[in-house]
Amino acid sequence: MRCGRPCAAPPPWRGAPRRAGDAVSFAPRKLGEILVAEGWLTTEALGRALEVQQLKGGRLGDILLRSGEVREDALARALAIQWDLPYVDTLPPRLEGVWLEKLPISYAKTNRVLPLEEGAVTRVAVADPLLGAPLDDLTALLGPVSLAVAPANLILHGLNTAYDRATGTAAEVIENLDAEAVLPGGLLDEPVDLLDATDEAPIIRLVNSVLFQAVKERASDIHCEPYEREFAIRYRIDGVLYNVLTPPQRLQAAIISRIKLMAHMNIAERRLPQDGRIGLRIAGRDIDVRVSSIPTVHGERLVLRLLEKGAVNLDLESMGFDPEQLAIMTRILALPNGIVLVTGPTGAGKTTTLYGAISRINSPDRNILTIEDPIEYQLKGIGQMQVNPKIDLTFASGLRSILRQDPDVILVGEIRDSVTAEIAVQAALTGHLVFSTLHTNDAAGAVTRLVDMGVEPFLVSSSVSAILAQRLVRRVCERCKSPYVPAPAEVARLGLEPGAYTFFHGTGCAECTQTGYRGRLGLFEILLMDEALRALILTHADASSVREYADTRGLKTLRQDGAAKILAGVTTTEEVLRVVQQDEAA
C-alpha cells in the first residue's frame, strides 16, 4: 500500500511498459486523495489515519485496513487508479499454466501475486503494485510481466483454487516413494516409532496427500483398512464408499502410526480402541479431523471423520425441503413448546436438519442450548455442551443441568434411554421447545419407540408436536446430467401413475469424479400431531395404525417425496429406491 505523500517513483509494470515514456513522465496521485475523491473514505477518517501514520509510521493503506475505514476492494481500486493499472474483480474460470510448477504457493501467498494469463507477457494480479524485489523474481521466473491490481482476498482465493486443482494424488506420491527407504529394514512386524525414525518424510508426504485428496474430493470419511494381504484406503463421498488407494502392505504400520501421532494418540497402544483429533488447514480451509482406531486381527483399523469448519449449509431450502414442507416447518418452528423429533438411520443428516431449524429461529431474545455427542459444528449465539461419559456427563444429566439455565429452546442430540426421554417430555410440558433425534425407520415408528422406552402414552400425545423422518440421496451432477425416458417398470416402482415422464441421470464428468452425482439432499416426511392422532396414541396404537391414520390425512411419504425430486431432475430412481427399499426390507 502507498503512503499519502506524492511520489515520483516510476510506474511498476516491469518488463512491459504500457506506453512509451511512462517510466519517465508518470507521477502518481496521493492514495488518500483518491479514496476521498471516489467516496470510499471520509476526510475525517483520512485525517485520523494520517495522524496515526505520523506517530507510528507504516503505510496508509495498512492503517486504513486495520482500522476498518476502507474495504479491501476499495483500496485495491484506489491503488489501480494511483498507478494507472487495470483493476481485476473477477478471476478466470480456471487458473492454470506452467507458473504452477515454477512459483511456490508460499511465495505467491506471502507476496500476494497471482498470474492470470500466460503468453509473450504474463499478466499478473497483485495486491501491492510496489513489490520491488518479488516483481524482479517473477520476471526471472516467467519472463516479462504486466500488472493488474486485485484485492488480497481475491488473490488468495485464486491461489488456493489453482494449487488445489494442480496438486497430485496420493497414488502419485506412492509411485515416487523409494521402495527401500520408507522403513528401515524393509518388511517389519512392529511399527517403527516415527519420532525416532530418520527417514519418515515420504510417509509424511503420503499421509498429507491422502488428507489433501480427501478434502479435494469432498470426502466425509477416510477408512484405513488392514486385511490379510492388502491395506486399503477408502473415501466416503456423498454417503458412498469408494476404493481410492491400495498402498503396499509394508507401509501399513508407518501410515497408521503417522496418523495416530498427528491425532495425539498413543502409538504404542495397539490393543485398545482410541479416539483423537487433528486440526488441519488445507488450501485456506480449516478442517477438523476426528480419528477413531480399533484393533483387528490384521492390525489397527482407522476411520477419520472430516468436518470443514464454517462450510456446513444450514439453509433449510438447500437441504431439499419443497415449498409445502418449508411452510409446515415454519409453523413447527413457531411453536412455543413441545417436542420436535427427527428420525432416521445413522448418517441420514438428522443433526444437520436440527442445526438448520434452530439456526432459523436463533435470535438475541432467545436462549438456545444444546447437548450433543459430538458437537459437529459450532453455531454462533448458541450454547453447546459436549457429552462426556467419563465424568458422568450424559444426555440425561446434561439435560437436567440445561433446564436450570433458563432455556427457551433445547436441542438434545439423541434420545437414547428412558431417562432422557422422560426429562425431554417434562421439559416440553413445562414450556420449552425441545428438538431431538430418534433411530426409527419412519415418522409413525417414533411414537411407539417412545412408548417402548417407558414414556406413558398420555405424555407422548401431550408433549410431541411433530415428527420428521428423513433420508439422504445423492444429487445428479448439474454438469453432466442428461434426460431419458424411463421404462414403465421404473415408473411403477416409484408408485407413479403410468404416463410419459422425463427423468435425469449423470453420465459422469471430471466435476463429479465420473460418478454422475455431486452433493446430497434430503427426502422428508413430516407427521404433525392433531387431536385425532393424540386420541389414537392414547389407545396404545401400534406404528402401522399411526401410519394408516397419517395416510388418510395425506401424509407425503419418503417414497413420494423421492418421486417428486426425481421428476424435478435433482436425483435418480436408483438413489431413491436405495434408501427407501432398505427401510421396507427392514
Coordinates of C-alpha atoms in Angstrom, one line a residue:
M1 CA 0.0 0.0 0.0
R2 CA 1.1 3.5 -0.7
C3 CA 1.6 6.4 1.7
G4 CA -0.4 9.6 1.4
R5 CA 2.6 11.7 0.2
P6 CA 3.4 12.4 -3.5
C7 CA 5.9 10.0 -5.0
A8 CA 8.0 10.4 -8.2
A9 CA 8.9 6.7 -8.5
P10 CA 8.4 5.2 -11.9
P11 CA 5.3 3.0 -12.5
P12 CA 5.9 -0.6 -11.6
W13 CA 5.0 -2.6 -14.7
R14 CA 8.3 -4.2 -15.2
G15 CA 9.2 -5.9 -18.5
A16 CA 6.2 -4.5 -20.4
P17 CA 5.6 -0.7 -20.1
R18 CA 2.1 0.2 -21.1
R19 CA 3.0 3.3 -23.0
A20 CA 6.3 4.7 -24.3
G21 CA 7.7 7.2 -21.9
D22 CA 5.6 6.2 -18.9
A23 CA 8.6 5.4 -16.9
V24 CA 9.8 8.9 -17.2
S25 CA 6.7 11.0 -17.2
F26 CA 4.3 9.2 -14.8
A27 CA 3.6 10.9 -11.4
P28 CA 1.1 9.2 -9.1
R29 CA -1.7 11.0 -7.2
K30 CA -1.9 10.7 -3.4
L31 CA -3.7 7.5 -2.3
G32 CA -5.7 9.3 0.4
E33 CA -6.9 11.9 -2.1
I34 CA -8.1 9.2 -4.4
L35 CA -10.0 7.4 -1.7
V36 CA -11.8 10.6 -0.6
A37 CA -12.5 11.7 -4.2
E38 CA -14.1 8.4 -5.0
G39 CA -16.3 8.4 -1.9
W40 CA -14.6 5.4 -0.3
L41 CA -13.2 7.4 2.6
T42 CA -14.2 10.4 4.6
T43 CA -11.9 13.4 5.1
E44 CA -12.1 13.0 8.8
A45 CA -11.1 9.3 8.6
L46 CA -8.2 10.2 6.4
G47 CA -7.0 12.8 8.9
R48 CA -7.1 10.3 11.7
A49 CA -5.1 7.8 9.7
L50 CA -2.5 10.3 8.7
E51 CA -2.1 11.2 12.4
V52 CA -1.5 7.6 13.2
Q53 CA 1.0 7.3 10.4
Q54 CA 2.8 10.4 11.6
L55 CA 3.0 9.0 15.2
K56 CA 3.7 5.3 14.5
G57 CA 4.8 5.2 10.9
G58 CA 3.6 2.5 8.4
R59 CA 1.7 2.6 5.2
L60 CA -1.5 4.5 4.9
G61 CA -3.3 1.6 3.2
D62 CA -2.4 -0.8 6.0
I63 CA -3.5 1.7 8.7
L64 CA -6.9 2.2 6.9
L65 CA -7.5 -1.6 6.6
R66 CA -6.6 -2.3 10.2
S67 CA -9.0 0.5 11.4
G68 CA -11.8 -0.8 9.2
E69 CA -12.1 2.6 7.5
V70 CA -11.9 1.1 3.9
R71 CA -12.7 -2.2 2.4
E72 CA -10.0 -4.3 0.6
D73 CA -11.7 -3.9 -2.8
A74 CA -11.9 -0.1 -2.4
L75 CA -8.2 0.1 -1.5
A76 CA -7.3 -2.1 -4.5
R77 CA -9.3 0.1 -6.8
A78 CA -7.6 3.2 -5.4
L79 CA -4.2 1.7 -6.0
A80 CA -5.2 0.8 -9.5
I81 CA -6.1 4.4 -10.1
Q82 CA -3.0 5.7 -8.4
W83 CA -0.7 3.7 -10.6
D84 CA -2.9 3.7 -13.8
L85 CA -3.2 -0.1 -13.8
P86 CA -6.1 -2.3 -14.7
Y87 CA -8.3 -3.4 -11.8
V88 CA -9.4 -7.1 -11.5
D89 CA -12.6 -8.0 -9.6
T90 CA -13.3 -11.5 -11.1
L91 CA -10.9 -14.3 -11.9
P92 CA -10.9 -16.6 -14.9
P93 CA -12.9 -19.9 -14.6
R94 CA -9.7 -21.9 -14.5
L95 CA -6.3 -20.7 -13.5
E96 CA -3.6 -23.0 -14.9
G97 CA -0.2 -22.9 -16.6
V98 CA 3.5 -23.6 -16.2
W99 CA 3.7 -21.0 -13.4
L100 CA 2.0 -23.5 -11.1
E101 CA 5.2 -25.6 -11.3
K102 CA 7.6 -22.7 -11.1
L103 CA 6.0 -20.5 -8.5
P104 CA 5.9 -21.9 -4.9
I105 CA 2.5 -21.3 -3.3
S106 CA 4.0 -20.0 -0.1
Y107 CA 6.0 -17.3 -2.0
A108 CA 2.8 -16.4 -4.0
K109 CA 0.7 -16.1 -0.9
T110 CA 3.3 -14.1 1.1
N111 CA 3.7 -11.5 -1.7
R112 CA 0.0 -11.7 -2.9
V113 CA 0.8 -12.3 -6.5
L114 CA -1.4 -14.4 -8.9
P115 CA -0.5 -15.0 -12.6
L116 CA -3.7 -14.7 -14.7
E117 CA -2.7 -15.2 -18.3
E118 CA 0.4 -16.6 -19.9
G119 CA 1.9 -15.5 -23.2
A120 CA 4.7 -13.3 -24.5
V121 CA 3.9 -11.1 -21.5
T122 CA 2.4 -12.8 -18.4
R123 CA -0.4 -10.8 -16.8
V124 CA -0.1 -10.9 -13.0
A125 CA -2.6 -9.7 -10.4
V126 CA -1.0 -8.1 -7.3
A127 CA -2.4 -6.5 -4.2
D128 CA 0.5 -4.1 -3.9
P129 CA 2.0 -2.6 -7.1
L130 CA 5.2 -1.6 -5.3
L131 CA 6.5 -5.0 -4.5
G132 CA 10.0 -4.4 -5.8
A133 CA 12.2 -7.5 -5.5
P134 CA 9.3 -10.0 -5.8
L135 CA 8.5 -8.5 -9.2
D136 CA 12.1 -9.0 -10.3
D137 CA 11.8 -12.6 -9.2
L138 CA 8.6 -13.0 -11.2
T139 CA 10.3 -11.6 -14.3
A140 CA 13.2 -14.0 -13.8
L141 CA 10.7 -17.0 -13.5
L142 CA 8.1 -16.1 -16.0
G143 CA 9.6 -13.6 -18.4
P144 CA 8.1 -10.1 -19.0
V145 CA 5.1 -9.3 -16.8
S146 CA 2.3 -6.7 -16.9
L147 CA 0.5 -5.9 -13.7
A148 CA -3.1 -5.5 -12.7
V149 CA -4.4 -4.8 -9.2
A150 CA -6.8 -7.1 -7.3
P151 CA -8.0 -7.3 -3.6
A152 CA -5.7 -9.5 -1.5
N153 CA -8.6 -11.8 -0.5
L154 CA -9.4 -12.4 -4.2
I155 CA -5.8 -13.3 -4.9
L156 CA -5.6 -15.7 -2.0
H157 CA -8.8 -17.4 -3.2
G158 CA -7.4 -17.8 -6.7
L159 CA -4.1 -19.2 -5.4
N160 CA -5.9 -21.8 -3.2
T161 CA -8.2 -22.8 -6.1
A162 CA -5.4 -23.1 -8.6
Y163 CA -2.9 -25.1 -6.5
D164 CA -5.8 -27.2 -5.2
R165 CA -6.5 -28.4 -8.7
A166 CA -2.9 -28.8 -9.6
T167 CA -1.8 -30.9 -6.6
G168 CA -1.1 -34.6 -7.4
T169 CA -3.0 -37.5 -5.9
A170 CA -1.8 -39.8 -3.1
A171 CA -1.3 -42.6 -5.7
E172 CA 1.3 -40.4 -7.5
V173 CA 3.1 -39.9 -4.1
I174 CA 3.3 -43.7 -3.7
E175 CA 4.7 -44.1 -7.1
N176 CA 7.5 -41.7 -6.2
L177 CA 8.3 -43.4 -2.9
D178 CA 11.7 -45.0 -2.7
A179 CA 10.8 -48.7 -2.1
E180 CA 13.8 -49.3 0.2
A181 CA 13.9 -46.1 2.1
V182 CA 10.4 -45.9 3.5
L183 CA 11.1 -48.1 6.6
P184 CA 14.4 -49.3 7.9
G185 CA 14.8 -53.0 7.4
G186 CA 12.1 -53.4 4.7
L187 CA 9.2 -55.5 6.0
L188 CA 8.6 -55.1 9.7
D189 CA 6.2 -56.9 12.1
E190 CA 6.2 -54.0 14.5
P191 CA 5.7 -50.3 13.6
V192 CA 8.7 -48.0 13.9
D193 CA 8.3 -45.1 16.3
L194 CA 8.2 -42.2 13.8
L195 CA 9.6 -39.8 16.4
D196 CA 12.8 -41.9 16.2
A197 CA 12.8 -42.7 12.5
T198 CA 15.2 -40.6 10.4
D199 CA 13.6 -41.3 7.0
E200 CA 9.9 -40.8 7.7
A201 CA 9.5 -37.9 5.3
P202 CA 8.0 -40.0 2.4
I203 CA 5.3 -41.3 4.8
I204 CA 4.5 -37.8 5.9
R205 CA 4.1 -36.7 2.3
L206 CA 1.8 -39.7 1.7
V207 CA -0.4 -39.1 4.6
N208 CA -0.6 -35.4 3.8
S209 CA -1.6 -36.3 0.2
V210 CA -4.3 -38.7 1.4
L211 CA -5.8 -36.0 3.6
F212 CA -5.5 -33.3 0.9
Q213 CA -7.1 -35.5 -1.7
A214 CA -9.9 -36.4 0.6
V215 CA -10.7 -32.7 1.2
K216 CA -10.3 -32.0 -2.6
E217 CA -12.9 -34.8 -3.4
R218 CA -15.3 -33.7 -0.7
A219 CA -14.9 -36.9 1.3
S220 CA -16.7 -37.0 4.7
D221 CA -14.7 -40.0 6.0
I222 CA -11.4 -41.8 5.3
H223 CA -11.2 -45.5 6.1
C224 CA -7.8 -47.1 6.6
E225 CA -8.5 -50.9 6.5
P226 CA -5.9 -53.6 7.0
Y227 CA -6.6 -57.1 5.5
E228 CA -4.6 -60.3 5.3
R229 CA -2.9 -59.5 2.0
E230 CA -3.5 -55.8 1.4
F231 CA -4.0 -52.4 3.0
A232 CA -6.9 -50.4 1.6
I233 CA -7.7 -46.7 1.9
R234 CA -11.3 -45.7 1.1
Y235 CA -13.2 -42.4 0.9
R236 CA -16.8 -41.9 1.7
I237 CA -18.1 -39.3 -0.8
D238 CA -21.8 -38.3 -0.7
G239 CA -22.5 -41.2 1.5
V240 CA -20.9 -43.9 -0.7
L241 CA -17.6 -45.6 -0.1
Y242 CA -15.0 -45.7 -2.9
N243 CA -11.7 -47.5 -3.1
V244 CA -9.1 -44.8 -3.8
L245 CA -5.8 -46.3 -2.8
T246 CA -4.1 -49.6 -2.0
P247 CA -0.6 -48.8 -0.6
P248 CA 1.9 -51.6 -0.3
Q249 CA 1.2 -53.6 2.9
R250 CA 4.7 -52.8 4.2
L251 CA 3.6 -49.2 4.6
Q252 CA 0.6 -50.1 6.8
A253 CA 2.3 -49.7 10.2
A254 CA 4.0 -46.5 9.3
I255 CA 0.8 -44.9 7.9
I256 CA -1.2 -45.8 10.9
S257 CA 1.5 -44.6 13.3
R258 CA 1.8 -41.3 11.5
I259 CA -1.9 -40.6 11.7
K260 CA -2.1 -41.6 15.3
L261 CA 0.9 -39.3 16.1
M262 CA -0.9 -36.4 14.3
A263 CA -4.1 -37.2 16.4
H264 CA -2.1 -37.2 19.7
M265 CA -3.0 -40.9 20.3
N266 CA -0.8 -43.4 22.0
I267 CA 1.1 -45.1 19.1
A268 CA 2.4 -47.8 21.4
E269 CA -1.1 -49.0 22.4
R270 CA -2.4 -51.2 19.6
R271 CA -4.8 -53.5 21.6
L272 CA -7.4 -51.0 22.7
P273 CA -9.7 -48.6 20.8
Q274 CA -8.6 -45.0 20.9
D275 CA -10.0 -41.6 19.8
G276 CA -8.1 -38.5 18.7
R277 CA -8.4 -35.3 16.8
I278 CA -6.3 -33.5 14.1
G279 CA -6.7 -29.8 13.2
L280 CA -5.7 -29.0 9.6
R281 CA -5.6 -26.1 7.3
I282 CA -5.8 -27.1 3.6
A283 CA -6.0 -24.6 0.8
G284 CA -7.1 -21.9 3.2
R285 CA -9.9 -24.1 4.7
D286 CA -9.9 -25.2 8.4
I287 CA -10.6 -28.9 8.7
D288 CA -11.4 -30.7 11.9
V289 CA -10.5 -34.4 11.7
R290 CA -11.8 -36.9 14.3
V291 CA -9.8 -40.1 14.4
S292 CA -11.1 -43.4 15.7
S293 CA -9.0 -46.6 15.9
I294 CA -9.9 -50.2 16.7
P295 CA -7.8 -53.3 16.9
T296 CA -8.5 -56.0 14.3
V297 CA -6.9 -59.4 13.5
H298 CA -4.7 -57.9 10.8
G299 CA -3.8 -54.6 12.6
E300 CA -5.4 -51.4 13.6
R301 CA -8.2 -50.0 11.6
L302 CA -8.7 -46.2 11.4
V303 CA -11.6 -44.1 10.4
L304 CA -11.1 -40.3 10.0
R305 CA -14.2 -38.1 10.0
L306 CA -13.6 -34.8 8.2
L307 CA -15.6 -31.7 9.2
E308 CA -14.9 -28.4 7.5
K309 CA -15.4 -25.6 9.9
G310 CA -17.9 -23.0 8.6
A311 CA -18.7 -25.0 5.5
V312 CA -22.0 -26.5 6.6
N313 CA -25.0 -25.0 4.8
L314 CA -27.8 -24.6 7.4
D315 CA -30.3 -23.2 4.9
L316 CA -33.4 -25.4 5.0
E317 CA -34.3 -24.6 1.4
S318 CA -31.0 -26.0 0.1
M319 CA -31.4 -29.2 2.2
G320 CA -34.2 -30.4 0.0
F321 CA -37.4 -29.1 1.6
D322 CA -40.0 -28.2 -1.0
P323 CA -42.2 -25.1 -0.6
E324 CA -45.0 -27.1 1.1
Q325 CA -42.7 -28.8 3.5
L326 CA -41.0 -25.4 4.3
A327 CA -44.4 -23.9 5.1
I328 CA -45.0 -26.8 7.6
M329 CA -41.5 -26.4 9.1
T330 CA -42.2 -22.7 9.5
R331 CA -45.3 -23.5 11.5
I332 CA -43.5 -26.0 13.6
L333 CA -40.6 -23.6 14.4
A334 CA -43.2 -21.0 15.6
L335 CA -44.5 -23.3 18.3
P336 CA -43.8 -22.0 21.8
N337 CA -43.3 -25.5 23.3
G338 CA -43.4 -29.2 22.6
I339 CA -41.1 -31.9 21.2
V340 CA -40.0 -32.0 17.6
L341 CA -38.4 -35.3 16.7
V342 CA -36.2 -36.1 13.6
T343 CA -35.9 -39.8 12.9
G344 CA -33.7 -41.8 10.5
P345 CA -30.7 -44.1 10.5
T346 CA -27.1 -43.0 11.2
G347 CA -25.8 -40.7 8.5
A348 CA -29.3 -39.5 7.4
G349 CA -28.5 -35.9 8.1
K350 CA -30.7 -35.6 11.2
T351 CA -28.3 -33.3 13.2
T352 CA -27.8 -31.0 10.2
T353 CA -31.5 -30.6 9.8
L354 CA -31.8 -29.8 13.5
Y355 CA -29.0 -27.3 13.2
G356 CA -30.8 -25.6 10.3
A357 CA -34.0 -25.5 12.3
I358 CA -32.5 -23.8 15.4
S359 CA -30.4 -21.5 13.3
R360 CA -33.6 -20.3 11.6
I361 CA -35.1 -19.3 15.0
N362 CA -31.9 -18.1 16.6
S363 CA -32.2 -14.5 17.7
P364 CA -30.8 -12.4 20.6
D365 CA -34.1 -12.6 22.5
R366 CA -33.9 -16.5 22.7
N367 CA -31.7 -18.6 24.9
I368 CA -30.9 -21.8 22.9
L369 CA -28.9 -24.5 24.5
T370 CA -27.8 -27.9 23.1
I371 CA -26.3 -31.1 24.4
E372 CA -24.6 -33.2 21.8
D373 CA -22.3 -36.2 21.2
P374 CA -20.3 -35.0 19.4
I375 CA -20.6 -31.3 18.6
E376 CA -20.3 -31.4 14.9
Y377 CA -20.5 -27.7 14.1
Q378 CA -20.1 -24.7 16.3
L379 CA -23.1 -22.3 16.0
K380 CA -22.8 -18.6 16.8
G381 CA -25.1 -17.4 19.5
I382 CA -26.0 -20.9 20.7
G383 CA -24.7 -22.6 23.9
Q384 CA -23.4 -26.1 23.0
M385 CA -22.4 -28.8 25.6
Q386 CA -20.4 -31.9 24.8
V387 CA -21.5 -35.3 26.4
N388 CA -18.6 -36.8 28.4
P389 CA -19.5 -40.2 29.9
K390 CA -16.1 -40.4 31.6
I391 CA -17.2 -37.8 34.1
D392 CA -20.9 -38.9 34.1
L393 CA -22.0 -36.0 31.8
T394 CA -24.6 -37.9 29.9
F395 CA -27.6 -36.7 27.9
A396 CA -29.8 -37.2 30.9
S397 CA -27.6 -35.4 33.5
G398 CA -26.7 -32.6 31.0
L399 CA -30.3 -32.1 30.1
R400 CA -31.2 -31.7 33.8
S401 CA -28.4 -29.0 34.1
I402 CA -29.6 -27.2 30.9
L403 CA -33.1 -26.9 32.5
R404 CA -31.5 -24.8 35.2
Q405 CA -30.1 -22.4 32.6
D406 CA -33.4 -20.7 31.8
P407 CA -33.6 -22.0 28.2
D408 CA -36.2 -21.2 25.6
V409 CA -35.1 -23.8 23.1
I410 CA -33.3 -27.1 23.8
L411 CA -31.6 -29.4 21.4
V412 CA -30.8 -32.9 22.6
G413 CA -28.5 -34.7 20.3
E414 CA -30.3 -38.1 20.7
I415 CA -32.9 -39.7 23.0
R416 CA -31.1 -42.9 23.8
D417 CA -32.8 -44.1 27.0
S418 CA -36.0 -43.8 29.1
V419 CA -34.5 -41.2 31.5
T420 CA -33.5 -38.8 28.7
A421 CA -36.9 -39.3 27.1
E422 CA -38.8 -38.6 30.3
I423 CA -36.8 -35.4 31.0
A424 CA -37.3 -34.2 27.5
V425 CA -41.1 -34.8 27.8
Q426 CA -41.1 -32.9 31.1
A427 CA -39.2 -30.0 29.6
A428 CA -41.7 -29.8 26.7
L429 CA -44.6 -29.9 29.1
T430 CA -43.1 -27.0 31.2
G431 CA -43.0 -24.6 28.3
H432 CA -39.8 -25.4 26.4
L433 CA -39.4 -26.2 22.7
V434 CA -37.3 -29.3 22.5
F435 CA -35.6 -30.7 19.4
S436 CA -34.1 -34.2 19.3
T437 CA -33.5 -37.3 17.2
L438 CA -34.6 -41.0 17.3
H439 CA -33.4 -44.0 15.4
T440 CA -36.6 -45.3 13.8
N441 CA -37.4 -46.0 10.2
D442 CA -40.3 -43.6 9.7
A443 CA -42.3 -40.9 11.5
A444 CA -45.0 -43.2 12.7
G445 CA -42.5 -45.5 14.4
A446 CA -41.2 -42.7 16.6
V447 CA -44.4 -42.8 18.6
T448 CA -44.2 -46.5 19.5
R449 CA -40.4 -46.1 20.2
L450 CA -41.1 -43.6 22.9
V451 CA -43.8 -45.8 24.4
D452 CA -41.4 -48.8 24.3
M453 CA -38.8 -46.7 26.2
G454 CA -41.3 -46.4 29.0
V455 CA -42.9 -43.0 28.4
E456 CA -46.6 -43.1 29.1
P457 CA -48.8 -42.7 26.0
F458 CA -50.7 -39.7 27.5
L459 CA -47.3 -38.0 28.0
V460 CA -46.3 -38.8 24.4
S461 CA -49.6 -37.5 23.0
S462 CA -49.5 -34.3 25.0
S463 CA -45.8 -33.4 24.5
V464 CA -44.8 -34.4 20.9
S465 CA -45.8 -31.7 18.4
A466 CA -44.2 -33.0 15.2
I467 CA -42.1 -35.9 13.8
L468 CA -39.9 -35.7 10.8
A469 CA -38.4 -38.7 9.1
Q470 CA -35.6 -38.2 6.6
R471 CA -33.0 -39.9 4.3
L472 CA -30.2 -38.5 2.2
V473 CA -29.9 -39.2 -1.5
R474 CA -27.2 -38.0 -3.9
R475 CA -27.8 -35.1 -6.3
V476 CA -27.5 -35.6 -10.0
C477 CA -24.4 -33.7 -11.2
E478 CA -25.5 -30.5 -12.9
R479 CA -22.5 -30.5 -15.2
C480 CA -23.2 -33.9 -16.9
K481 CA -26.9 -34.5 -16.3
S482 CA -28.9 -35.7 -19.3
P483 CA -32.6 -36.6 -19.8
Y484 CA -34.0 -40.0 -20.6
V485 CA -37.5 -41.6 -20.8
P486 CA -37.9 -44.2 -18.0
A487 CA -39.3 -47.7 -18.7
P488 CA -42.9 -48.4 -17.4
A489 CA -41.4 -50.8 -14.8
E490 CA -39.2 -48.0 -13.3
V491 CA -42.2 -45.7 -13.1
A492 CA -44.3 -48.3 -11.4
R493 CA -41.5 -49.0 -8.8
L494 CA -41.8 -45.3 -7.7
G495 CA -45.6 -45.6 -7.3
L496 CA -46.3 -43.1 -10.1
E497 CA -49.3 -43.3 -12.3
P498 CA -48.5 -44.7 -15.8
G499 CA -47.6 -42.0 -18.3
A500 CA -44.8 -40.3 -20.2
Y501 CA -42.1 -38.9 -17.9
T502 CA -38.7 -37.4 -18.3
F503 CA -36.1 -38.4 -15.7
F504 CA -32.4 -37.3 -15.5
H505 CA -29.2 -39.1 -14.7
G506 CA -25.5 -38.2 -14.7
T507 CA -23.2 -39.5 -17.3
G508 CA -20.0 -38.8 -15.4
C509 CA -17.5 -36.0 -15.7
A510 CA -14.4 -34.6 -14.1
E511 CA -16.6 -32.4 -11.8
C512 CA -18.2 -35.4 -10.2
T513 CA -15.2 -37.7 -10.5
Q514 CA -17.1 -39.8 -13.0
T515 CA -19.9 -40.8 -10.6
G516 CA -22.7 -38.8 -12.1
Y517 CA -23.5 -37.4 -8.6
R518 CA -22.3 -34.3 -6.8
G519 CA -23.7 -33.4 -3.3
R520 CA -26.7 -34.7 -1.4
L521 CA -30.2 -33.6 -0.5
G522 CA -32.9 -34.9 1.9
L523 CA -36.1 -36.8 1.4
F524 CA -38.6 -35.9 4.1
E525 CA -42.0 -37.0 5.6
I526 CA -43.5 -34.7 8.2
L527 CA -46.1 -36.0 10.7
L528 CA -48.0 -33.3 12.6
M529 CA -49.9 -34.1 15.7
D530 CA -53.6 -33.3 15.8
E531 CA -56.4 -34.2 18.3
A532 CA -57.4 -37.4 16.4
L533 CA -53.9 -38.6 16.4
R534 CA -53.4 -37.8 20.0
A535 CA -56.5 -39.8 20.9
L536 CA -55.2 -42.7 18.8
I537 CA -51.9 -42.7 20.7
L538 CA -53.8 -42.9 24.0
T539 CA -55.2 -46.3 22.8
H540 CA -51.7 -47.7 22.7
A541 CA -51.9 -47.8 18.8
D542 CA -49.0 -49.5 17.1
A543 CA -46.9 -47.9 14.3
S544 CA -49.0 -49.4 11.4
S545 CA -52.2 -47.9 12.9
V546 CA -50.5 -44.5 13.2
R547 CA -49.3 -44.7 9.6
E548 CA -52.7 -45.7 8.3
Y549 CA -54.2 -42.7 10.0
A550 CA -51.4 -40.4 8.7
D551 CA -52.1 -41.7 5.1
T552 CA -55.7 -40.8 5.4
R553 CA -54.6 -37.2 6.3
G554 CA -52.5 -37.0 3.1
L555 CA -49.0 -37.7 4.6
K556 CA -46.4 -37.3 1.9
T557 CA -44.1 -40.4 2.4
L558 CA -40.4 -40.6 1.8
R559 CA -41.1 -42.6 -1.5
Q560 CA -43.5 -39.9 -2.7
D561 CA -41.1 -37.1 -1.8
G562 CA -38.3 -39.0 -3.6
A563 CA -40.5 -39.4 -6.7
A564 CA -41.2 -35.7 -6.7
K565 CA -37.5 -34.9 -6.6
I566 CA -36.8 -37.4 -9.5
L567 CA -39.4 -35.6 -11.6
A568 CA -37.7 -32.3 -10.6
G569 CA -34.5 -33.7 -12.1
V570 CA -32.4 -33.5 -8.9
T571 CA -31.9 -37.2 -8.1
T572 CA -32.4 -40.6 -9.6
T573 CA -34.6 -43.7 -9.2
E574 CA -31.6 -45.7 -8.1
E575 CA -30.9 -43.3 -5.3
V576 CA -34.5 -43.1 -4.0
L577 CA -35.0 -46.8 -4.1
R578 CA -31.7 -47.4 -2.4
V579 CA -32.7 -45.6 0.7
V580 CA -36.5 -46.4 0.7
Q581 CA -36.3 -50.1 -0.1
Q582 CA -33.8 -50.7 2.7
D583 CA -36.5 -49.4 5.2
E584 CA -39.2 -51.5 3.6
A585 CA -37.0 -54.6 3.8
A586 CA -36.3 -53.9 7.4

